[in-house]
Amino acid sequence: MYTQSFNVPDGTAPGPQAVPTAADPALQTHFDTVIDADGKIEPRDWMPEAYRKTLVRQISQHAHSEIVGMLPEGNWISRAPSLKRKAILLAKVQDEGGHGLYLYSAAETLGTSRDQMFDALHSGKAKYSSIFNYPTLTWADVGVIGWLVDGAAIMNQIPLCRCSYGPYARAMIRVCKEESFHQRQGYESLLTMMQGTAEQKAMVQDAVNRWWWKCLAMFGPPDDNSPNSVQGMRWGIKRISNDALRQKFVDATVPQAEVLGVTLPDPELKWNEAKGQHDFGAIDWDEFWQVVNGNGPCNKERLATRVKAWDDGAWVREAALAHARKQEQRTMKEAA
Amino acid sequence: MNAPALKEWPLWEVFVRSKQGLEHKHCGSLHASDARHALQMARDVYTRRQEGVSIWVVPSASITASEPDSKDAFFDPAADKVYRHPTFYEIPDKVGHM
């Protein structure tokens, strides 16, 4: 559910962009024709190397984001305020794990392996959505993540359902179907808190204040500073620009905040009658890039938690394989 | 042990029948150690909201697929056989629906 809209180069020192190699012109022409006709590219079709690389990077970053995205909310499963909220949160976190699995499978159709992707994540080489490098301090954060973080992710992900790469588009359709529950449960949880005590209301407002700007940054750098976007648009991977999606998100969220009874922490946020949309303040991109490059409040903790879970599960993976081999040998012996 | 230890679980393709009377439809893939494990994983990954009443899992390596490059040549023989479609035949209106 949590797309990394910006699709940044993995690693901290991005090298020069790969220059697409001259391929068979007939194949390239066929590919271009399919893309221009808004058609789909499937795993075994010929595709330019740069298209393949871009997709592997974007889909694997997206998958990593789903997996790491389980951690901030997972922290609250054992502290949920009621059995109902606990069951809901468990289901949501399980969905995120499922979304990660759909996306890893889609990336694998491009010729990368699950082990390669895990290695990239666990070694710290691969990026994931920077939003998860912030802490979830109170129960209200869980509601706000559902409402705003998932809300922003939905905005990003709906256009991806029309992505030119078939397996990615199909995975996104599945993800988007499940995503709406995530946003609604978060918003409803906040509505409940807003009918509570003054402290509970303050808790919601505080969480909104802390997450709002980070959610706006989730849409990625402004269009004039997002060189990859142009190529992504050309290839039908990206359909709507970062700024256009961000604007859509702001316009959709303002009335929801009013119903909820919270203010969005931006003094410059106001309706612009002439433009028919909201104006809003400047995003702190320096902070965004700091977090993307590993210096956010929770980068180290998240990665360490993920690596520990992977390492702790090693014996299960090995035992399952050993069991499968034993069963196979037993069957062969019986057949002999 | 003769075979080298696989680092990752093998890949399986998952087919789900959404309801009785419909065909199994490909819905994705997953890694699992063996067939039974793959079924269990498929249930958790692809049918969390009652999307299915039956699941097939097939080792991905067992699937043989047609070549996308020879798509035209492979499917060409059907292209010029319009007489295989009912609309090829003119029947007088007075015959009514046929």
JSON list of N, CA, C and O in Angstrom, two decimals, chain A residues 259-299:
[
{"chain": "A", "resi": 259, "resn": "VAL", "atom": "N", "xyz": [-14.53, 17.43, 9.04]},
{"chain": "A", "resi": 259, "resn": "VAL", "atom": "CA", "xyz": [-15.51, 16.53, 9.65]},
{"chain": "A", "resi": 259, "resn": "VAL", "atom": "C", "xyz": [-14.93, 15.93, 10.93]},
{"chain": "A", "resi": 259, "resn": "VAL", "atom": "O", "xyz": [-15.61, 15.82, 11.96]},
{"chain": "A", "resi": 260, "resn": "LEU", "atom": "N", "xyz": [-13.67, 15.61, 10.87]},
{"chain": "A", "resi": 260, "resn": "LEU", "atom": "CA", "xyz": [-13.01, 15.00, 12.03]},
{"chain": "A", "resi": 260, "resn": "LEU", "atom": "C", "xyz": [-12.86, 16.00, 13.17]},
{"chain": "A", "resi": 260, "resn": "LEU", "atom": "O", "xyz": [-12.88, 15.63, 14.34]},
{"chain": "A", "resi": 261, "resn": "GLY", "atom": "N", "xyz": [-12.71, 17.28, 12.81]},
{"chain": "A", "resi": 261, "resn": "GLY", "atom": "CA", "xyz": [-12.55, 18.30, 13.83]},
{"chain": "A", "resi": 261, "resn": "GLY", "atom": "C", "xyz": [-11.10, 18.56, 14.20]},
{"chain": "A", "resi": 261, "resn": "GLY", "atom": "O", "xyz": [-10.81, 18.98, 15.33]},
{"chain": "A", "resi": 262, "resn": "VAL", "atom": "N", "xyz": [-10.19, 18.32, 13.25]},
{"chain": "A", "resi": 262, "resn": "VAL", "atom": "CA", "xyz": [-8.78, 18.65, 13.50]},
{"chain": "A", "resi": 262, "resn": "VAL", "atom": "C", "xyz": [-8.35, 19.72, 12.50]},
{"chain": "A", "resi": 262, "resn": "VAL", "atom": "O", "xyz": [-8.98, 19.91, 11.46]},
{"chain": "A", "resi": 263, "resn": "THR", "atom": "N", "xyz": [-7.26, 20.42, 12.84]},
{"chain": "A", "resi": 263, "resn": "THR", "atom": "CA", "xyz": [-6.70, 21.37, 11.89]},
{"chain": "A", "resi": 263, "resn": "THR", "atom": "C", "xyz": [-5.44, 20.76, 11.28]},
{"chain": "A", "resi": 263, "resn": "THR", "atom": "O", "xyz": [-4.73, 19.99, 11.93]},
{"chain": "A", "resi": 264, "resn": "LEU", "atom": "N", "xyz": [-5.20, 21.11, 10.04]},
{"chain": "A", "resi": 264, "resn": "LEU", "atom": "CA", "xyz": [-3.97, 20.65, 9.38]},
{"chain": "A", "resi": 264, "resn": "LEU", "atom": "C", "xyz": [-2.90, 21.71, 9.64]},
{"chain": "A", "resi": 264, "resn": "LEU", "atom": "O", "xyz": [-3.17, 22.90, 9.52]},
{"chain": "A", "resi": 265, "resn": "PRO", "atom": "N", "xyz": [-1.70, 21.28, 10.03]},
{"chain": "A", "resi": 265, "resn": "PRO", "atom": "CA", "xyz": [-0.69, 22.21, 10.56]},
{"chain": "A", "resi": 265, "resn": "PRO", "atom": "C", "xyz": [0.01, 23.02, 9.47]},
{"chain": "A", "resi": 265, "resn": "PRO", "atom": "O", "xyz": [1.21, 22.91, 9.29]},
{"chain": "A", "resi": 266, "resn": "ASP", "atom": "N", "xyz": [-0.76, 23.82, 8.74]},
{"chain": "A", "resi": 266, "resn": "ASP", "atom": "CA", "xyz": [-0.18, 24.64, 7.67]},
{"chain": "A", "resi": 266, "resn": "ASP", "atom": "C", "xyz": [-0.92, 25.97, 7.61]},
{"chain": "A", "resi": 266, "resn": "ASP", "atom": "O", "xyz": [-2.04, 26.03, 7.09]},
{"chain": "A", "resi": 267, "resn": "PRO", "atom": "N", "xyz": [-0.30, 27.04, 8.12]},
{"chain": "A", "resi": 267, "resn": "PRO", "atom": "CA", "xyz": [-0.98, 28.34, 8.12]},
{"chain": "A", "resi": 267, "resn": "PRO", "atom": "C", "xyz": [-1.26, 28.86, 6.70]},
{"chain": "A", "resi": 267, "resn": "PRO", "atom": "O", "xyz": [-2.15, 29.69, 6.50]},
{"chain": "A", "resi": 268, "resn": "GLU", "atom": "N", "xyz": [-0.55, 28.36, 5.73]},
{"chain": "A", "resi": 268, "resn": "GLU", "atom": "CA", "xyz": [-0.74, 28.84, 4.35]},
{"chain": "A", "resi": 268, "resn": "GLU", "atom": "C", "xyz": [-1.79, 28.04, 3.59]},
{"chain": "A", "resi": 268, "resn": "GLU", "atom": "O", "xyz": [-2.08, 28.33, 2.43]},
{"chain": "A", "resi": 269, "resn": "LEU", "atom": "N", "xyz": [-2.35, 27.02, 4.25]},
{"chain": "A", "resi": 269, "resn": "LEU", "atom": "CA", "xyz": [-3.34, 26.18, 3.58]},
{"chain": "A", "resi": 269, "resn": "LEU", "atom": "C", "xyz": [-4.66, 26.93, 3.47]},
{"chain": "A", "resi": 269, "resn": "LEU", "atom": "O", "xyz": [-5.28, 27.25, 4.49]},
{"chain": "A", "resi": 270, "resn": "LYS", "atom": "N", "xyz": [-5.06, 27.24, 2.24]},
{"chain": "A", "resi": 270, "resn": "LYS", "atom": "CA", "xyz": [-6.38, 27.88, 2.06]},
{"chain": "A", "resi": 270, "resn": "LYS", "atom": "C", "xyz": [-6.91, 27.64, 0.65]},
{"chain": "A", "resi": 270, "resn": "LYS", "atom": "O", "xyz": [-6.16, 27.37, -0.29]},
{"chain": "A", "resi": 271, "resn": "TRP", "atom": "N", "xyz": [-8.22, 27.77, 0.53]},
{"chain": "A", "resi": 271, "resn": "TRP", "atom": "CA", "xyz": [-8.89, 27.54, -0.75]},
{"chain": "A", "resi": 271, "resn": "TRP", "atom": "C", "xyz": [-8.56, 28.67, -1.70]},
{"chain": "A", "resi": 271, "resn": "TRP", "atom": "O", "xyz": [-8.65, 29.85, -1.35]},
{"chain": "A", "resi": 272, "resn": "ASN", "atom": "N", "xyz": [-8.17, 28.33, -2.92]},
{"chain": "A", "resi": 272, "resn": "ASN", "atom": "CA", "xyz": [-7.90, 29.33, -3.95]},
{"chain": "A", "resi": 272, "resn": "ASN", "atom": "C", "xyz": [-9.03, 29.26, -4.97]},
{"chain": "A", "resi": 272, "resn": "ASN", "atom": "O", "xyz": [-9.08, 28.36, -5.80]},
{"chain": "A", "resi": 273, "resn": "GLU", "atom": "N", "xyz": [-9.92, 30.24, -4.87]},
{"chain": "A", "resi": 273, "resn": "GLU", "atom": "CA", "xyz": [-11.13, 30.23, -5.70]},
{"chain": "A", "resi": 273, "resn": "GLU", "atom": "C", "xyz": [-10.79, 30.21, -7.19]},
{"chain": "A", "resi": 273, "resn": "GLU", "atom": "O", "xyz": [-11.37, 29.47, -7.98]},
{"chain": "A", "resi": 274, "resn": "ALA", "atom": "N", "xyz": [-9.78, 31.04, -7.55]},
{"chain": "A", "resi": 274, "resn": "ALA", "atom": "CA", "xyz": [-9.43, 31.17, -8.97]},
{"chain": "A", "resi": 274, "resn": "ALA", "atom": "C", "xyz": [-8.94, 29.85, -9.55]},
{"chain": "A", "resi": 274, "resn": "ALA", "atom": "O", "xyz": [-9.29, 29.47, -10.66]},
{"chain": "A", "resi": 275, "resn": "LYS", "atom": "N", "xyz": [-8.12, 29.15, -8.77]},
{"chain": "A", "resi": 275, "resn": "LYS", "atom": "CA", "xyz": [-7.54, 27.90, -9.27]},
{"chain": "A", "resi": 275, "resn": "LYS", "atom": "C", "xyz": [-8.47, 26.70, -9.03]},
{"chain": "A", "resi": 275, "resn": "LYS", "atom": "O", "xyz": [-8.27, 25.63, -9.60]},
{"chain": "A", "resi": 276, "resn": "GLY", "atom": "N", "xyz": [-9.44, 26.89, -8.15]},
{"chain": "A", "resi": 276, "resn": "GLY", "atom": "CA", "xyz": [-10.34, 25.78, -7.84]},
{"chain": "A", "resi": 276, "resn": "GLY", "atom": "C", "xyz": [-9.66, 24.68, -7.07]},
{"chain": "A", "resi": 276, "resn": "GLY", "atom": "O", "xyz": [-10.02, 23.50, -7.15]},
{"chain": "A", "resi": 277, "resn": "GLN", "atom": "N", "xyz": [-8.64, 25.04, -6.31]},
{"chain": "A", "resi": 277, "resn": "GLN", "atom": "CA", "xyz": [-7.93, 24.06, -5.48]},
{"chain": "A", "resi": 277, "resn": "GLN", "atom": "C", "xyz": [-7.29, 24.77, -4.29]},
{"chain": "A", "resi": 277, "resn": "GLN", "atom": "O", "xyz": [-7.32, 26.00, -4.21]},
{"chain": "A", "resi": 278, "resn": "HIS", "atom": "N", "xyz": [-6.71, 24.00, -3.37]},
{"chain": "A", "resi": 278, "resn": "HIS", "atom": "CA", "xyz": [-6.10, 24.60, -2.20]},
{"chain": "A", "resi": 278, "resn": "HIS", "atom": "C", "xyz": [-4.66, 25.02, -2.47]},
{"chain": "A", "resi": 278, "resn": "HIS", "atom": "O", "xyz": [-3.92, 24.32, -3.16]},
{"chain": "A", "resi": 279, "resn": "ASP", "atom": "N", "xyz": [-4.28, 26.17, -1.93]},
{"chain": "A", "resi": 279, "resn": "ASP", "atom": "CA", "xyz": [-2.86, 26.52, -1.86]},
{"chain": "A", "resi": 279, "resn": "ASP", "atom": "C", "xyz": [-2.32, 25.93, -0.57]},
{"chain": "A", "resi": 279, "resn": "ASP", "atom": "O", "xyz": [-3.05, 25.82, 0.42]},
{"chain": "A", "resi": 280, "resn": "PHE", "atom": "N", "xyz": [-1.05, 25.57, -0.59]},
{"chain": "A", "resi": 280, "resn": "PHE", "atom": "CA", "xyz": [-0.46, 25.10, 0.68]},
{"chain": "A", "resi": 280, "resn": "PHE", "atom": "C", "xyz": [1.01, 25.48, 0.75]},
{"chain": "A", "resi": 280, "resn": "PHE", "atom": "O", "xyz": [1.62, 25.88, -0.25]},
{"chain": "A", "resi": 281, "resn": "GLY", "atom": "N", "xyz": [1.58, 25.36, 1.95]},
{"chain": "A", "resi": 281, "resn": "GLY", "atom": "CA", "xyz": [2.93, 25.85, 2.23]},
{"chain": "A", "resi": 281, "resn": "GLY", "atom": "C", "xyz": [4.02, 24.98, 1.63]},
{"chain": "A", "resi": 281, "resn": "GLY", "atom": "O", "xyz": [3.76, 23.96, 0.99]},
{"chain": "A", "resi": 282, "resn": "ALA", "atom": "N", "xyz": [5.28, 25.40, 1.86]},
{"chain": "A", "resi": 282, "resn": "ALA", "atom": "CA", "xyz": [6.42, 24.72, 1.26]},
{"chain": "A", "resi": 282, "resn": "ALA", "atom": "C", "xyz": [6.82, 23.51, 2.08]},
{"chain": "A", "resi": 282, "resn": "ALA", "atom": "O", "xyz": [6.83, 23.54, 3.31]},
{"chain": "A", "resi": 283, "resn": "ILE", "atom": "N", "xyz": [7.16, 22.43, 1.39]},
{"chain": "A", "resi": 283, "resn": "ILE", "atom": "CA", "xyz": [7.60, 21.19, 2.03]},
{"chain": "A", "resi": 283, "resn": "ILE", "atom": "C", "xyz": [9.10, 21.27, 2.29]},
{"chain": "A", "resi": 283, "resn": "ILE", "atom": "O", "xyz": [9.85, 21.81, 1.48]},
{"chain": "A", "resi": 284, "resn": "ASP", "atom": "N", "xyz": [9.52, 20.74, 3.42]},
{"chain": "A", "resi": 284, "resn": "ASP", "atom": "CA", "xyz": [10.94, 20.74, 3.77]},
{"chain": "A", "resi": 284, "resn": "ASP", "atom": "C", "xyz": [11.65, 19.58, 3.06]},
{"chain": "A", "resi": 284, "resn": "ASP", "atom": "O", "xyz": [11.74, 18.48, 3.60]},
{"chain": "A", "resi": 285, "resn": "TRP", "atom": "N", "xyz": [12.16, 19.83, 1.87]},
{"chain": "A", "resi": 285, "resn": "TRP", "atom": "CA", "xyz": [12.79, 18.76, 1.09]},
{"chain": "A", "resi": 285, "resn": "TRP", "atom": "C", "xyz": [14.13, 18.35, 1.65]},
{"chain": "A", "resi": 285, "resn": "TRP", "atom": "O", "xyz": [14.59, 17.24, 1.41]},
{"chain": "A", "resi": 286, "resn": "ASP", "atom": "N", "xyz": [14.79, 19.26, 2.36]},
{"chain": "A", "resi": 286, "resn": "ASP", "atom": "CA", "xyz": [16.07, 18.88, 2.96]},
{"chain": "A", "resi": 286, "resn": "ASP", "atom": "C", "xyz": [15.85, 17.75, 3.95]},
{"chain": "A", "resi": 286, "resn": "ASP", "atom": "O", "xyz": [16.59, 16.77, 3.98]},
{"chain": "A", "resi": 287, "resn": "GLU", "atom": "N", "xyz": [14.79, 17.88, 4.75]},
{"chain": "A", "resi": 287, "resn": "GLU", "atom": "CA", "xyz": [14.50, 16.83, 5.72]},
{"chain": "A", "resi": 287, "resn": "GLU", "atom": "C", "xyz": [14.17, 15.52, 5.00]},
{"chain": "A", "resi": 287, "resn": "GLU", "atom": "O", "xyz": [14.65, 14.45, 5.37]},
{"chain": "A", "resi": 288, "resn": "PHE", "atom": "N", "xyz": [13.37, 15.64, 3.95]},
{"chain": "A", "resi": 288, "resn": "PHE", "atom": "CA", "xyz": [12.98, 14.46, 3.18]},
{"chain": "A", "resi": 288, "resn": "PHE", "atom": "C", "xyz": [14.22, 13.69, 2.70]},
{"chain": "A", "resi": 288, "resn": "PHE", "atom": "O", "xyz": [14.33, 12.48, 2.90]},
{"chain": "A", "resi": 289, "resn": "TRP", "atom": "N", "xyz": [15.15, 14.41, 2.09]},
{"chain": "A", "resi": 289, "resn": "TRP", "atom": "CA", "xyz": [16.34, 13.74, 1.55]},
{"chain": "A", "resi": 289, "resn": "TRP", "atom": "C", "xyz": [17.24, 13.21, 2.66]},
{"chain": "A", "resi": 289, "resn": "TRP", "atom": "O", "xyz": [17.90, 12.18, 2.50]},
{"chain": "A", "resi": 290, "resn": "GLN", "atom": "N", "xyz": [17.26, 13.91, 3.79]},
{"chain": "A", "resi": 290, "resn": "GLN", "atom": "CA", "xyz": [18.00, 13.40, 4.95]},
{"chain": "A", "resi": 290, "resn": "GLN", "atom": "C", "xyz": [17.48, 12.01, 5.33]},
{"chain": "A", "resi": 290, "resn": "GLN", "atom": "O", "xyz": [18.26, 11.09, 5.56]},
{"chain": "A", "resi": 291, "resn": "VAL", "atom": "N", "xyz": [16.15, 11.90, 5.38]},
{"chain": "A", "resi": 291, "resn": "VAL", "atom": "CA", "xyz": [15.55, 10.63, 5.81]},
{"chain": "A", "resi": 291, "resn": "VAL", "atom": "C", "xyz": [15.74, 9.56, 4.73]},
{"chain": "A", "resi": 291, "resn": "VAL", "atom": "O", "xyz": [16.09, 8.41, 5.03]},
{"chain": "A", "resi": 292, "resn": "VAL", "atom": "N", "xyz": [15.57, 9.95, 3.47]},
{"chain": "A", "resi": 292, "resn": "VAL", "atom": "CA", "xyz": [15.78, 9.00, 2.37]},
{"chain": "A", "resi": 292, "resn": "VAL", "atom": "C", "xyz": [17.20, 8.46, 2.43]},
{"chain": "A", "resi": 292, "resn": "VAL", "atom": "O", "xyz": [17.45, 7.27, 2.21]},
{"chain": "A", "resi": 293, "resn": "ASN", "atom": "N", "xyz": [18.15, 9.33, 2.75]},
{"chain": "A", "resi": 293, "resn": "ASN", "atom": "CA", "xyz": [19.55, 8.90, 2.76]},
{"chain": "A", "resi": 293, "resn": "ASN", "atom": "C", "xyz": [19.99, 8.28, 4.08]},
{"chain": "A", "resi": 293, "resn": "ASN", "atom": "O", "xyz": [21.18, 8.16, 4.34]},
{"chain": "A", "resi": 294, "resn": "GLY", "atom": "N", "xyz": [19.04, 7.90, 4.90]},
{"chain": "A", "resi": 294, "resn": "GLY", "atom": "CA", "xyz": [19.38, 7.07, 6.05]},
{"chain": "A", "resi": 294, "resn": "GLY", "atom": "C", "xyz": [19.46, 7.78, 7.38]},
{"chain": "A", "resi": 294, "resn": "GLY", "atom": "O", "xyz": [19.80, 7.16, 8.40]},
{"chain": "A", "resi": 295, "resn": "ASN", "atom": "N", "xyz": [19.15, 9.07, 7.40]},
{"chain": "A", "resi": 295, "resn": "ASN", "atom": "CA", "xyz": [19.34, 9.81, 8.65]},
{"chain": "A", "resi": 295, "resn": "ASN", "atom": "C", "xyz": [18.05, 10.22, 9.34]},
{"chain": "A", "resi": 295, "resn": "ASN", "atom": "O", "xyz": [18.02, 11.21, 10.06]},
{"chain": "A", "resi": 296, "resn": "GLY", "atom": "N", "xyz": [16.98, 9.47, 9.11]},
{"chain": "A", "resi": 296, "resn": "GLY", "atom": "CA", "xyz": [15.73, 9.76, 9.80]},
{"chain": "A", "resi": 296, "resn": "GLY", "atom": "C", "xyz": [15.77, 9.22, 11.22]},
{"chain": "A", "resi": 296, "resn": "GLY", "atom": "O", "xyz": [16.70, 8.49, 11.58]},
{"chain": "A", "resi": 297, "resn": "PRO", "atom": "N", "xyz": [14.75, 9.55, 12.03]},
{"chain": "A", "resi": 297, "resn": "PRO", "atom": "CA", "xyz": [14.76, 9.12, 13.42]},
{"chain": "A", "resi": 297, "resn": "PRO", "atom": "C", "xyz": [14.76, 7.61, 13.62]},
{"chain": "A", "resi": 297, "resn": "PRO", "atom": "O", "xyz": [15.25, 7.12, 14.64]},
{"chain": "A", "resi": 298, "resn": "CYS", "atom": "N", "xyz": [14.20, 6.84, 12.68]},
{"chain": "A", "resi": 298, "resn": "CYS", "atom": "CA", "xyz": [14.07, 5.40, 12.92]},
{"chain": "A", "resi": 298, "resn": "CYS", "atom": "C", "xyz": [14.72, 4.52, 11.86]},
{"chain": "A", "resi": 298, "resn": "CYS", "atom": "O", "xyz": [14.52, 3.30, 11.87]},
{"chain": "A", "resi": 299, "resn": "ASN", "atom": "N", "xyz": [15.49, 5.09, 10.92]},
{"chain": "A", "resi": 299, "resn": "ASN", "atom": "CA", "xyz": [16.05, 4.27, 9.84]},
{"chain": "A", "resi": 299, "resn": "ASN", "atom": "C", "xyz": [16.77, 3.04, 10.39]},
{"chain": "A", "resi": 299, "resn": "ASN", "atom": "O", "xyz": [16.55, 1.91, 9.94]}
]
